[in-house]
Coordinates of C-alpha atoms in Angstrom, one line a residue:
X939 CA 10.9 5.4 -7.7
X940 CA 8.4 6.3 -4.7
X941 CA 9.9 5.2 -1.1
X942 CA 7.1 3.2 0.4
X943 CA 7.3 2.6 4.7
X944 CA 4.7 0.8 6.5
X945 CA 3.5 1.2 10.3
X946 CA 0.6 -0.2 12.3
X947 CA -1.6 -1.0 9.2
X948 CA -0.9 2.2 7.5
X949 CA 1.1 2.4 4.2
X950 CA 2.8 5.3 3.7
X951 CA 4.1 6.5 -0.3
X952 CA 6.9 9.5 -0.6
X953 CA 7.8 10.5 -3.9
X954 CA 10.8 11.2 -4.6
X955 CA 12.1 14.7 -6.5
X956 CA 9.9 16.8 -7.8
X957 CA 6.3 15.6 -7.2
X958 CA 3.8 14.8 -10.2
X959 CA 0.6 13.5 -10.6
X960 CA 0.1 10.1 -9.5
X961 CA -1.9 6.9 -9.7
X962 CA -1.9 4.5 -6.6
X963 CA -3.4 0.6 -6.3
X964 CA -3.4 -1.0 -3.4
X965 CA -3.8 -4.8 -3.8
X966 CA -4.3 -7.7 -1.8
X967 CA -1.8 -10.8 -1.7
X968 CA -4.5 -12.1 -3.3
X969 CA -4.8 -9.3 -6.1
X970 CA -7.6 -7.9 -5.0
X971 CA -8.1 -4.0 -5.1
X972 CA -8.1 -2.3 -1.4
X973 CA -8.1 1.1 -2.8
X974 CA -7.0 3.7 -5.8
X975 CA -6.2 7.4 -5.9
X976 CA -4.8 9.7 -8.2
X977 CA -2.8 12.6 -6.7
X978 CA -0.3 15.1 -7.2
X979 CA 0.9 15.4 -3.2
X980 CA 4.1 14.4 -2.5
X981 CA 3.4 11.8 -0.2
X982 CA 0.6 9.5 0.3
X983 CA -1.0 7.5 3.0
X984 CA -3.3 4.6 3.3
X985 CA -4.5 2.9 5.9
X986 CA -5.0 -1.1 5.6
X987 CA -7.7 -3.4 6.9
X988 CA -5.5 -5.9 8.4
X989 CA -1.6 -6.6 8.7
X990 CA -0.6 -8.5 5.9
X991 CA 1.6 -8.6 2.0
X992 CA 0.1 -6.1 -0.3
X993 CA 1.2 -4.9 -3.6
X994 CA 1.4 -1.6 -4.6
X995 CA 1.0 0.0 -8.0
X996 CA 2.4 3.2 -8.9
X997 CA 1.8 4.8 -12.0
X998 CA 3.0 8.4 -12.7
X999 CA 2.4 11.0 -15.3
X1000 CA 5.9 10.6 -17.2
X1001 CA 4.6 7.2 -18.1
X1002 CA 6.8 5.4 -15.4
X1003 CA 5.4 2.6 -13.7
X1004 CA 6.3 0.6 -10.7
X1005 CA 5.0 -2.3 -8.4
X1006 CA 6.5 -3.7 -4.9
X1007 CA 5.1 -5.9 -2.5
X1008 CA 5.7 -4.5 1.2
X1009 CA 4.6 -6.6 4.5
X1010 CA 2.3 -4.3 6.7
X1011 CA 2.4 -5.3 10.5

């Protein structure tokens, strides 16, 4: 499973292992999409329009999938 951390409206996504391609949705607490991207780095960053709850969505090429919902301050 990806380690997520969050910091001053940024979310940060670290894979963990060897790193693969991945998909990454960022989502709302009120499901709506903030942003996407595919890649195969092994860390990701975002940055977020406000503090807030958001889910994220990771899917990865193996077919694993995985959601949390992290508090950005």
């Amino acid at each position: 499973d990806p380690v997520l951390t969050t910091s001053a409206q940024k979310i940060t996504i670290t894979q963990q292992g060897e790193a693969q391609e991945m998909q990454v949705t960022v989502l709302n607490a009120n499901g709506q999409l903030i942003r996407s991207v595919s890649s195969a780095d092994s860390t990701v960053e975002f940055d977020v329009p406000a503090a807030g709850i958001y889910i994220i969505v990771t899917s990865f090429e193996n077919g694993k999938t995985s959601s949390e919902k992290i508090m950005v301050n």
